[in-house]
Amino acid sequence: MIFNSLDLTISKTEMYIHKDAGLISQKAKAISNRLGVIDNALYAGHTTMTNYLYVDCPVDKMVNVLVTYDVLYFLDDFFGEDTNTGQSPDFYKILDLWKGEKRHHSKQHLVETLYESIAYISSLLKADSSASFFNKYTNSVVEHLSYALIKKDYKTVDDYIAIRLMTGGMYPVIDLIEYVHNICLSDALINTKELAIIELRESCALIGALSNDLFSYAKEKHSAYNLINAYLITKEASNYNEAVLKSITHVNTIHSVFELTLKKAKQQLEYLQPDDRLTVAT
């Protein structure tokens, strides 16, 4: 049986890319190289999707976002739950550095690189956003780190998906929509039932994390933290082909629910005040 990307319904959505994508990637790579968070061997097959995610926003903010992702990829690839190299960063020191409260150093080269890069990118984001957004984004990053740095076992595919929702790093990706567009979703808007923002965020995060499992399987086939392997490990699929098919079907189901929820939510925009309407529509 042969599978390809067109089996995923997300492949049929319209594609956009930032008009300054080349410039943004060039500037971001120069900074990430200087920080030391790009490993040439590890990143040989690495592709950033950032220029496809935020397509109508300032170049300087885009550069900050790309470097942020490079730093988080560096953390996941060297210190993640199933990729740890033996060098161990301190979670609380990372949190201090992110908040700008203290400076920390390490004699371990990779950990020191991580500490320096965390301090660098968090200071940029903090200076270039509102306090309310930075606090929100900090909570997303802390939540991601608390899962990414600790191995968590699962017994069912549903267990795995719940873990992947948090380790996938998609919530920080979604939050950065607010950063690049200089908007901020208030708690009142987020909790407005008719807008279904909480449900849309979860569906979107799962689509990103689980489809990434499929595209990254060649690199991650050794890992228990991949949707295809989760089906095999839990014996909810009897062989590889069945596991892939079930994985694709699951992502497509989430995408279908997302589209239906989005359609209903958009119908509620007319009842919002103009400023809130623009923020939610964005």
PDB file of C-alpha atoms in Angstrom:
ATOM      1  CA  MET A   1       0.000   0.000   0.000  1.00  0.00           C
ATOM      2  CA  ILE A   2       1.321   3.449  -0.943  1.00  0.00           C
ATOM      3  CA  PHE A   3       0.459   6.622   0.978  1.00  0.00           C
ATOM      4  CA  ASN A   4       1.154  10.238   0.047  1.00  0.00           C
ATOM      5  CA  SER A   5       0.413  13.723   1.336  1.00  0.00           C
ATOM      6  CA  LEU A   6      -2.726  14.033  -0.800  1.00  0.00           C
ATOM      7  CA  ASP A   7      -4.366  11.417   1.427  1.00  0.00           C
ATOM      8  CA  LEU A   8      -4.594  14.165   4.042  1.00  0.00           C
ATOM      9  CA  THR A   9      -7.469  16.577   3.446  1.00  0.00           C
ATOM     10  CA  ILE A  10      -5.342  19.485   4.687  1.00  0.00           C
ATOM     11  CA  SER A  11      -3.358  19.087   1.449  1.00  0.00           C
ATOM     12  CA  LYS A  12      -6.407  20.358  -0.447  1.00  0.00           C
ATOM     13  CA  THR A  13      -6.574  23.684   1.386  1.00  0.00           C
ATOM     14  CA  GLU A  14      -5.268  26.816  -0.329  1.00  0.00           C
ATOM     15  CA  MET A  15      -1.561  27.513   0.207  1.00  0.00           C
ATOM     16  CA  TYR A  16      -0.183  30.952   1.052  1.00  0.00           C
ATOM     17  CA  ILE A  17       3.359  32.145   1.699  1.00  0.00           C
ATOM     18  CA  HIS A  18       4.766  35.431   2.986  1.00  0.00           C
ATOM     19  CA  LYS A  19       5.876  37.656   0.099  1.00  0.00           C
ATOM     20  CA  ASP A  20       9.218  38.286   1.853  1.00  0.00           C
ATOM     21  CA  ALA A  21       9.804  34.640   2.778  1.00  0.00           C
ATOM     22  CA  GLY A  22      13.311  34.489   1.339  1.00  0.00           C
ATOM     23  CA  LEU A  23      14.492  37.607   3.182  1.00  0.00           C
ATOM     24  CA  ILE A  24      12.877  36.466   6.431  1.00  0.00           C
ATOM     25  CA  SER A  25      14.523  33.034   6.270  1.00  0.00           C
ATOM     26  CA  GLN A  26      17.908  34.555   5.439  1.00  0.00           C
ATOM     27  CA  LYS A  27      17.836  37.018   8.350  1.00  0.00           C
ATOM     28  CA  ALA A  28      16.543  34.431  10.826  1.00  0.00           C
ATOM     29  CA  LYS A  29      19.122  31.828   9.836  1.00  0.00           C
ATOM     30  CA  ALA A  30      21.947  34.317  10.370  1.00  0.00           C
ATOM     31  CA  ILE A  31      20.745  34.996  13.923  1.00  0.00           C
ATOM     32  CA  SER A  32      20.126  31.308  14.710  1.00  0.00           C
ATOM     33  CA  ASN A  33      23.585  30.413  13.404  1.00  0.00           C
ATOM     34  CA  ARG A  34      25.097  33.077  15.616  1.00  0.00           C
ATOM     35  CA  LEU A  35      23.201  31.696  18.612  1.00  0.00           C
ATOM     36  CA  GLY A  36      24.384  28.177  17.750  1.00  0.00           C
ATOM     37  CA  VAL A  37      20.928  26.602  17.655  1.00  0.00           C
ATOM     38  CA  ILE A  38      21.206  25.249  14.112  1.00  0.00           C
ATOM     39  CA  ASP A  39      22.954  21.896  13.863  1.00  0.00           C
ATOM     40  CA  ASN A  40      23.866  21.306  10.223  1.00  0.00           C
ATOM     41  CA  ALA A  41      23.676  17.508  10.426  1.00  0.00           C
ATOM     42  CA  LEU A  42      20.441  17.466  12.395  1.00  0.00           C
ATOM     43  CA  TYR A  43      18.810  20.160  10.270  1.00  0.00           C
ATOM     44  CA  ALA A  44      19.750  18.750   6.864  1.00  0.00           C
ATOM     45  CA  GLY A  45      16.129  17.745   6.289  1.00  0.00           C
ATOM     46  CA  HIS A  46      14.562  20.412   8.486  1.00  0.00           C
ATOM     47  CA  THR A  47      12.011  22.720   6.891  1.00  0.00           C
ATOM     48  CA  THR A  48      10.338  25.643   8.628  1.00  0.00           C
ATOM     49  CA  MET A  49       6.666  26.200   7.886  1.00  0.00           C
ATOM     50  CA  THR A  50       6.643  29.628   9.509  1.00  0.00           C
ATOM     51  CA  ASN A  51       6.480  31.614   6.282  1.00  0.00           C
ATOM     52  CA  TYR A  52       3.351  29.648   5.351  1.00  0.00           C
ATOM     53  CA  LEU A  53       1.674  30.183   8.726  1.00  0.00           C
ATOM     54  CA  TYR A  54       1.870  33.958   9.081  1.00  0.00           C
ATOM     55  CA  VAL A  55       1.630  35.499   5.634  1.00  0.00           C
ATOM     56  CA  ASP A  56       0.622  39.123   6.083  1.00  0.00           C
ATOM     57  CA  CYS A  57       2.697  40.692   8.832  1.00  0.00           C
ATOM     58  CA  PRO A  58       5.941  42.693   9.396  1.00  0.00           C
ATOM     59  CA  VAL A  59       9.309  41.195   8.456  1.00  0.00           C
ATOM     60  CA  ASP A  60      10.945  42.004  11.806  1.00  0.00           C
ATOM     61  CA  LYS A  61       8.259  40.113  13.719  1.00  0.00           C
ATOM     62  CA  MET A  62       8.569  37.187  11.325  1.00  0.00           C
ATOM     63  CA  VAL A  63      12.325  37.016  11.914  1.00  0.00           C
ATOM     64  CA  ASN A  64      11.746  36.929  15.675  1.00  0.00           C
ATOM     65  CA  VAL A  65       9.224  34.131  15.235  1.00  0.00           C
ATOM     66  CA  LEU A  66      11.532  32.023  13.060  1.00  0.00           C
ATOM     67  CA  VAL A  67      14.365  32.346  15.568  1.00  0.00           C
ATOM     68  CA  THR A  68      11.959  31.445  18.382  1.00  0.00           C
ATOM     69  CA  TYR A  69      11.058  28.255  16.545  1.00  0.00           C
ATOM     70  CA  ASP A  70      14.715  27.433  15.913  1.00  0.00           C
ATOM     71  CA  VAL A  71      15.357  27.730  19.646  1.00  0.00           C
ATOM     72  CA  LEU A  72      12.370  25.514  20.521  1.00  0.00           C
ATOM     73  CA  TYR A  73      13.378  22.958  17.844  1.00  0.00           C
ATOM     74  CA  PHE A  74      16.875  22.958  19.334  1.00  0.00           C
ATOM     75  CA  LEU A  75      15.416  22.231  22.758  1.00  0.00           C
ATOM     76  CA  ASP A  76      13.129  19.452  21.499  1.00  0.00           C
ATOM     77  CA  ASP A  77      15.795  17.810  19.349  1.00  0.00           C
ATOM     78  CA  PHE A  78      18.551  17.740  21.965  1.00  0.00           C
ATOM     79  CA  PHE A  79      16.645  17.577  25.246  1.00  0.00           C
ATOM     80  CA  GLY A  80      13.232  16.086  24.375  1.00  0.00           C
ATOM     81  CA  GLU A  81      11.645  13.117  26.107  1.00  0.00           C
ATOM     82  CA  ASP A  82      13.070  10.621  23.603  1.00  0.00           C
ATOM     83  CA  THR A  83      16.018  12.523  22.106  1.00  0.00           C
ATOM     84  CA  ASN A  84      17.986  13.505  25.189  1.00  0.00           C
ATOM     85  CA  THR A  85      21.717  13.627  24.565  1.00  0.00           C
ATOM     86  CA  GLY A  86      22.652  13.210  28.225  1.00  0.00           C
ATOM     87  CA  GLN A  87      23.040  16.923  28.881  1.00  0.00           C
ATOM     88  CA  SER A  88      20.201  18.220  31.046  1.00  0.00           C
ATOM     89  CA  PRO A  89      18.946  21.800  31.232  1.00  0.00           C
ATOM     90  CA  ASP A  90      17.228  22.951  34.401  1.00  0.00           C
ATOM     91  CA  PHE A  91      13.534  23.708  33.797  1.00  0.00           C
ATOM     92  CA  TYR A  92      13.412  26.407  36.476  1.00  0.00           C
ATOM     93  CA  LYS A  93      16.517  28.101  35.139  1.00  0.00           C
ATOM     94  CA  ILE A  94      14.936  28.149  31.675  1.00  0.00           C
ATOM     95  CA  LEU A  95      11.862  29.766  33.217  1.00  0.00           C
ATOM     96  CA  ASP A  96      14.006  32.400  34.982  1.00  0.00           C
ATOM     97  CA  LEU A  97      15.794  33.154  31.726  1.00  0.00           C
ATOM     98  CA  TRP A  98      12.571  33.360  29.756  1.00  0.00           C
ATOM     99  CA  LYS A  99      11.018  35.809  32.206  1.00  0.00           C
ATOM    100  CA  GLY A 100      14.232  37.840  32.313  1.00  0.00           C
ATOM    101  CA  GLU A 101      14.445  37.440  36.077  1.00  0.00           C
ATOM    102  CA  LYS A 102      17.942  35.893  36.367  1.00  0.00           C
ATOM    103  CA  ARG A 103      20.922  34.921  34.229  1.00  0.00           C
ATOM    104  CA  HIS A 104      22.145  31.346  34.374  1.00  0.00           C
ATOM    105  CA  HIS A 105      25.104  29.537  32.833  1.00  0.00           C
ATOM    106  CA  SER A 106      26.185  25.931  32.386  1.00  0.00           C
ATOM    107  CA  LYS A 107      29.506  24.180  31.804  1.00  0.00           C
ATOM    108  CA  GLN A 108      27.701  21.854  29.378  1.00  0.00           C
ATOM    109  CA  HIS A 109      28.019  23.346  25.893  1.00  0.00           C
ATOM    110  CA  LEU A 110      24.560  22.471  24.568  1.00  0.00           C
ATOM    111  CA  VAL A 111      22.843  23.601  27.767  1.00  0.00           C
ATOM    112  CA  GLU A 112      24.757  26.898  27.756  1.00  0.00           C
ATOM    113  CA  THR A 113      23.730  27.434  24.113  1.00  0.00           C
ATOM    114  CA  LEU A 114      20.117  26.789  25.061  1.00  0.00           C
ATOM    115  CA  TYR A 115      20.251  29.175  28.042  1.00  0.00           C
ATOM    116  CA  GLU A 116      21.784  31.973  25.958  1.00  0.00           C
ATOM    117  CA  SER A 117      19.299  31.553  23.113  1.00  0.00           C
ATOM    118  CA  ILE A 118      16.287  31.403  25.457  1.00  0.00           C
ATOM    119  CA  ALA A 119      17.381  34.663  27.091  1.00  0.00           C
ATOM    120  CA  TYR A 120      17.933  36.290  23.696  1.00  0.00           C
ATOM    121  CA  ILE A 121      14.629  35.462  22.039  1.00  0.00           C
ATOM    122  CA  SER A 122      12.462  36.021  25.108  1.00  0.00           C
ATOM    123  CA  SER A 123      13.920  39.516  25.560  1.00  0.00           C
ATOM    124  CA  LEU A 124      13.037  40.343  21.941  1.00  0.00           C
ATOM    125  CA  LEU A 125       9.474  39.088  22.245  1.00  0.00           C
ATOM    126  CA  LYS A 126       8.966  40.833  25.586  1.00  0.00           C
ATOM    127  CA  ALA A 127      10.155  44.177  24.207  1.00  0.00           C
ATOM    128  CA  ASP A 128       8.003  43.828  21.083  1.00  0.00           C
ATOM    129  CA  SER A 129       4.643  42.823  22.566  1.00  0.00           C
ATOM    130  CA  SER A 130       2.150  43.775  25.256  1.00  0.00           C
ATOM    131  CA  ALA A 131       2.535  42.500  28.803  1.00  0.00           C
ATOM    132  CA  SER A 132      -0.724  40.570  28.492  1.00  0.00           C
ATOM    133  CA  PHE A 133       0.450  38.776  25.349  1.00  0.00           C
ATOM    134  CA  PHE A 134       3.897  37.991  26.782  1.00  0.00           C
ATOM    135  CA  ASN A 135       2.315  36.500  29.910  1.00  0.00           C
ATOM    136  CA  LYS A 136      -0.037  34.405  27.781  1.00  0.00           C
ATOM    137  CA  TYR A 137       2.790  33.222  25.550  1.00  0.00           C
ATOM    138  CA  THR A 138       4.965  32.480  28.580  1.00  0.00           C
ATOM    139  CA  ASN A 139       2.236  30.199  29.936  1.00  0.00           C
ATOM    140  CA  SER A 140       2.088  28.356  26.586  1.00  0.00           C
ATOM    141  CA  VAL A 141       5.860  27.907  26.472  1.00  0.00           C
ATOM    142  CA  VAL A 142       6.042  26.765  30.101  1.00  0.00           C
ATOM    143  CA  GLU A 143       3.270  24.241  29.502  1.00  0.00           C
ATOM    144  CA  HIS A 144       5.057  22.946  26.408  1.00  0.00           C
ATOM    145  CA  LEU A 145       8.400  22.668  28.208  1.00  0.00           C
ATOM    146  CA  SER A 146       6.898  20.900  31.212  1.00  0.00           C
ATOM    147  CA  TYR A 147       5.677  18.161  28.879  1.00  0.00           C
ATOM    148  CA  ALA A 148       8.536  18.132  26.365  1.00  0.00           C
ATOM    149  CA  LEU A 149      11.252  17.607  28.980  1.00  0.00           C
ATOM    150  CA  ILE A 150       9.521  14.794  30.873  1.00  0.00           C
ATOM    151  CA  LYS A 151       8.795  11.325  29.494  1.00  0.00           C
ATOM    152  CA  LYS A 152       5.139  10.364  29.838  1.00  0.00           C
ATOM    153  CA  ASP A 153       3.820   6.857  29.218  1.00  0.00           C
ATOM    154  CA  TYR A 154       0.550   6.018  27.498  1.00  0.00           C
ATOM    155  CA  LYS A 155      -1.641   2.926  27.233  1.00  0.00           C
ATOM    156  CA  THR A 156      -4.023   3.903  24.425  1.00  0.00           C
ATOM    157  CA  VAL A 157      -3.856   6.021  21.279  1.00  0.00           C
ATOM    158  CA  ASP A 158      -6.200   8.522  22.927  1.00  0.00           C
ATOM    159  CA  ASP A 159      -3.712   8.789  25.810  1.00  0.00           C
ATOM    160  CA  TYR A 160      -0.938   9.433  23.301  1.00  0.00           C
ATOM    161  CA  ILE A 161      -2.960  12.107  21.496  1.00  0.00           C
ATOM    162  CA  ALA A 162      -3.627  13.918  24.789  1.00  0.00           C
ATOM    163  CA  ILE A 163       0.133  13.936  25.475  1.00  0.00           C
ATOM    164  CA  ARG A 164       0.946  14.984  21.893  1.00  0.00           C
ATOM    165  CA  LEU A 165      -1.439  17.909  22.168  1.00  0.00           C
ATOM    166  CA  MET A 166       0.855  19.311  24.848  1.00  0.00           C
ATOM    167  CA  THR A 167       4.272  18.161  23.567  1.00  0.00           C
ATOM    168  CA  GLY A 168       3.585  19.156  19.955  1.00  0.00           C
ATOM    169  CA  GLY A 169       4.297  22.845  20.600  1.00  0.00           C
ATOM    170  CA  MET A 170       1.330  23.969  18.520  1.00  0.00           C
ATOM    171  CA  TYR A 171      -0.315  26.150  21.147  1.00  0.00           C
ATOM    172  CA  PRO A 172       2.689  28.528  21.172  1.00  0.00           C
ATOM    173  CA  VAL A 173       2.486  28.524  17.353  1.00  0.00           C
ATOM    174  CA  ILE A 174      -1.174  29.546  17.486  1.00  0.00           C
ATOM    175  CA  ASP A 175      -0.525  32.207  20.138  1.00  0.00           C
ATOM    176  CA  LEU A 176       2.050  33.853  17.894  1.00  0.00           C
ATOM    177  CA  ILE A 177      -0.750  34.743  15.466  1.00  0.00           C
ATOM    178  CA  GLU A 178      -1.606  37.432  18.005  1.00  0.00           C
ATOM    179  CA  TYR A 179       2.018  38.590  18.240  1.00  0.00           C
ATOM    180  CA  VAL A 180       2.645  39.005  14.502  1.00  0.00           C
ATOM    181  CA  HIS A 181      -0.652  40.876  14.003  1.00  0.00           C
ATOM    182  CA  ASN A 182      -0.489  43.034  17.158  1.00  0.00           C
ATOM    183  CA  ILE A 183      -3.802  41.761  18.463  1.00  0.00           C
ATOM    184  CA  CYS A 184      -4.801  40.102  21.704  1.00  0.00           C
ATOM    185  CA  LEU A 185      -7.697  37.745  22.345  1.00  0.00           C
ATOM    186  CA  SER A 186      -9.233  38.615  25.685  1.00  0.00           C
ATOM    187  CA  ASP A 187     -10.311  35.907  28.108  1.00  0.00           C
ATOM    188  CA  ALA A 188     -13.910  36.965  27.459  1.00  0.00           C
ATOM    189  CA  LEU A 189     -13.567  36.279  23.726  1.00  0.00           C
ATOM    190  CA  ILE A 190     -11.687  33.028  24.281  1.00  0.00           C
ATOM    191  CA  ASN A 191     -14.446  31.799  26.575  1.00  0.00           C
ATOM    192  CA  THR A 192     -17.355  32.924  24.391  1.00  0.00           C
ATOM    193  CA  LYS A 193     -19.043  29.593  23.716  1.00  0.00           C
ATOM    194  CA  GLU A 194     -20.464  30.582  20.325  1.00  0.00           C
ATOM    195  CA  LEU A 195     -17.016  31.527  18.975  1.00  0.00           C
ATOM    196  CA  ALA A 196     -15.650  28.075  19.930  1.00  0.00           C
ATOM    197  CA  ILE A 197     -12.099  29.450  20.127  1.00  0.00           C
ATOM    198  CA  ILE A 198     -11.027  26.854  22.692  1.00  0.00           C
ATOM    199  CA  GLU A 199     -12.304  24.025  20.473  1.00  0.00           C
ATOM    200  CA  LEU A 200     -10.752  25.543  17.347  1.00  0.00           C
ATOM    201  CA  ARG A 201      -7.381  25.961  19.058  1.00  0.00           C
ATOM    202  CA  GLU A 202      -7.373  22.335  20.182  1.00  0.00           C
ATOM    203  CA  SER A 203      -8.367  20.986  16.763  1.00  0.00           C
ATOM    204  CA  CYS A 204      -5.815  23.173  14.994  1.00  0.00           C
ATOM    205  CA  ALA A 205      -3.076  22.141  17.433  1.00  0.00           C
ATOM    206  CA  LEU A 206      -3.846  18.460  16.922  1.00  0.00           C
ATOM    207  CA  ILE A 207      -3.922  18.780  13.130  1.00  0.00           C
ATOM    208  CA  GLY A 208      -0.452  20.349  13.240  1.00  0.00           C
ATOM    209  CA  ALA A 209       1.065  17.924  15.747  1.00  0.00           C
ATOM    210  CA  LEU A 210      -0.398  14.698  14.367  1.00  0.00           C
ATOM    211  CA  SER A 211       0.151  15.476  10.690  1.00  0.00           C
ATOM    212  CA  ASN A 212       3.741  16.291  11.639  1.00  0.00           C
ATOM    213  CA  ASP A 213       3.972  12.774  13.108  1.00  0.00           C
ATOM    214  CA  LEU A 214       3.162  11.415   9.659  1.00  0.00           C
ATOM    215  CA  PHE A 215       5.564  13.630   7.723  1.00  0.00           C
ATOM    216  CA  SER A 216       8.358  13.111  10.249  1.00  0.00           C
ATOM    217  CA  TYR A 217       7.975   9.349  10.615  1.00  0.00           C
ATOM    218  CA  ALA A 218      11.177   8.530   8.722  1.00  0.00           C
ATOM    219  CA  LYS A 219      13.130  10.526  11.315  1.00  0.00           C
ATOM    220  CA  GLU A 220      11.026   9.390  14.264  1.00  0.00           C
ATOM    221  CA  LYS A 221      10.341   5.715  13.505  1.00  0.00           C
ATOM    222  CA  HIS A 222      12.493   4.733  16.507  1.00  0.00           C
ATOM    223  CA  SER A 223      10.312   6.836  18.802  1.00  0.00           C
ATOM    224  CA  ALA A 224       7.296   5.843  20.881  1.00  0.00           C
ATOM    225  CA  TYR A 225       6.159   9.449  20.529  1.00  0.00           C
ATOM    226  CA  ASN A 226       4.719   9.212  17.037  1.00  0.00           C
ATOM    227  CA  LEU A 227       1.091   8.555  16.108  1.00  0.00           C
ATOM    228  CA  ILE A 228       1.889   5.668  13.757  1.00  0.00           C
ATOM    229  CA  ASN A 229       3.948   3.914  16.416  1.00  0.00           C
ATOM    230  CA  ALA A 230       1.312   4.669  19.041  1.00  0.00           C
ATOM    231  CA  TYR A 231      -1.152   2.581  17.034  1.00  0.00           C
ATOM    232  CA  LEU A 232       1.401  -0.244  16.834  1.00  0.00           C
ATOM    233  CA  ILE A 233       2.563  -0.073  20.459  1.00  0.00           C
ATOM    234  CA  THR A 234      -0.998  -0.113  21.816  1.00  0.00           C
ATOM    235  CA  LYS A 235      -1.922  -2.843  19.297  1.00  0.00           C
ATOM    236  CA  GLU A 236      -4.812  -0.686  18.055  1.00  0.00           C
ATOM    237  CA  ALA A 237      -3.370  -1.448  14.615  1.00  0.00           C
ATOM    238  CA  SER A 238      -2.036  -4.863  13.666  1.00  0.00           C
ATOM    239  CA  ASN A 239       0.574  -3.708  11.146  1.00  0.00           C
ATOM    240  CA  TYR A 240       2.323  -0.657   9.732  1.00  0.00           C
ATOM    241  CA  ASN A 241      -0.089  -0.089   6.810  1.00  0.00           C
ATOM    242  CA  GLU A 242      -3.096  -0.202   9.101  1.00  0.00           C
ATOM    243  CA  ALA A 243      -1.383   2.177  11.534  1.00  0.00           C
ATOM    244  CA  VAL A 244      -0.689   4.697   8.770  1.00  0.00           C
ATOM    245  CA  LEU A 245      -4.235   4.443   7.421  1.00  0.00           C
ATOM    246  CA  LYS A 246      -5.739   4.920  10.883  1.00  0.00           C
ATOM    247  CA  SER A 247      -3.419   7.878  11.516  1.00  0.00           C
ATOM    248  CA  ILE A 248      -4.456   9.586   8.282  1.00  0.00           C
ATOM    249  CA  THR A 249      -8.131   8.933   8.979  1.00  0.00           C
ATOM    250  CA  HIS A 250      -7.814  10.391  12.470  1.00  0.00           C
ATOM    251  CA  VAL A 251      -6.171  13.604  11.235  1.00  0.00           C
ATOM    252  CA  ASN A 252      -8.788  13.948   8.495  1.00  0.00           C
ATOM    253  CA  THR A 253     -11.598  13.526  11.032  1.00  0.00           C
ATOM    254  CA  ILE A 254     -10.163  16.275  13.218  1.00  0.00           C
ATOM    255  CA  HIS A 255      -9.828  18.507  10.143  1.00  0.00           C
ATOM    256  CA  SER A 256     -13.470  17.898   9.227  1.00  0.00           C
ATOM    257  CA  VAL A 257     -14.623  18.811  12.740  1.00  0.00           C
ATOM    258  CA  PHE A 258     -12.407  21.915  12.634  1.00  0.00           C
ATOM    259  CA  GLU A 259     -13.948  23.106   9.357  1.00  0.00           C
ATOM    260  CA  LEU A 260     -17.506  22.611  10.601  1.00  0.00           C
ATOM    261  CA  THR A 261     -16.774  24.368  13.888  1.00  0.00           C
ATOM    262  CA  LEU A 262     -15.082  27.252  12.073  1.00  0.00           C
ATOM    263  CA  LYS A 263     -18.054  27.736   9.760  1.00  0.00           C
ATOM    264  CA  LYS A 264     -20.438  27.966  12.712  1.00  0.00           C
ATOM    265  CA  ALA A 265     -18.111  30.289  14.638  1.00  0.00           C
ATOM    266  CA  LYS A 266     -17.758  32.718  11.726  1.00  0.00           C
ATOM    267  CA  GLN A 267     -21.514  33.174  11.715  1.00  0.00           C
ATOM    268  CA  GLN A 268     -21.243  34.695  15.189  1.00  0.00           C
ATOM    269  CA  LEU A 269     -18.855  37.492  14.157  1.00  0.00           C
ATOM    270  CA  GLU A 270     -21.674  39.868  13.221  1.00  0.00           C
ATOM    271  CA  TYR A 271     -22.772  39.994  16.864  1.00  0.00           C
ATOM    272  CA  LEU A 272     -19.397  41.313  18.085  1.00  0.00           C
ATOM    273  CA  GLN A 273     -18.258  44.892  18.560  1.00  0.00           C
ATOM    274  CA  PRO A 274     -16.154  46.143  15.572  1.00  0.00           C
ATOM    275  CA  ASP A 275     -12.752  45.872  17.319  1.00  0.00           C
ATOM    276  CA  ASP A 276     -13.510  42.416  18.690  1.00  0.00           C
ATOM    277  CA  ARG A 277     -14.879  41.348  15.301  1.00  0.00           C
ATOM    278  CA  LEU A 278     -11.601  42.318  13.582  1.00  0.00           C
ATOM    279  CA  THR A 279      -9.485  40.591  16.238  1.00  0.00           C
ATOM    280  CA  VAL A 280     -11.429  37.323  16.113  1.00  0.00           C
ATOM    281  CA  ALA A 281     -11.614  37.350  12.300  1.00  0.00           C
ATOM    282  CA  THR A 282      -7.821  37.747  12.135  1.00  0.00           C
TER     283      THR A 282
END
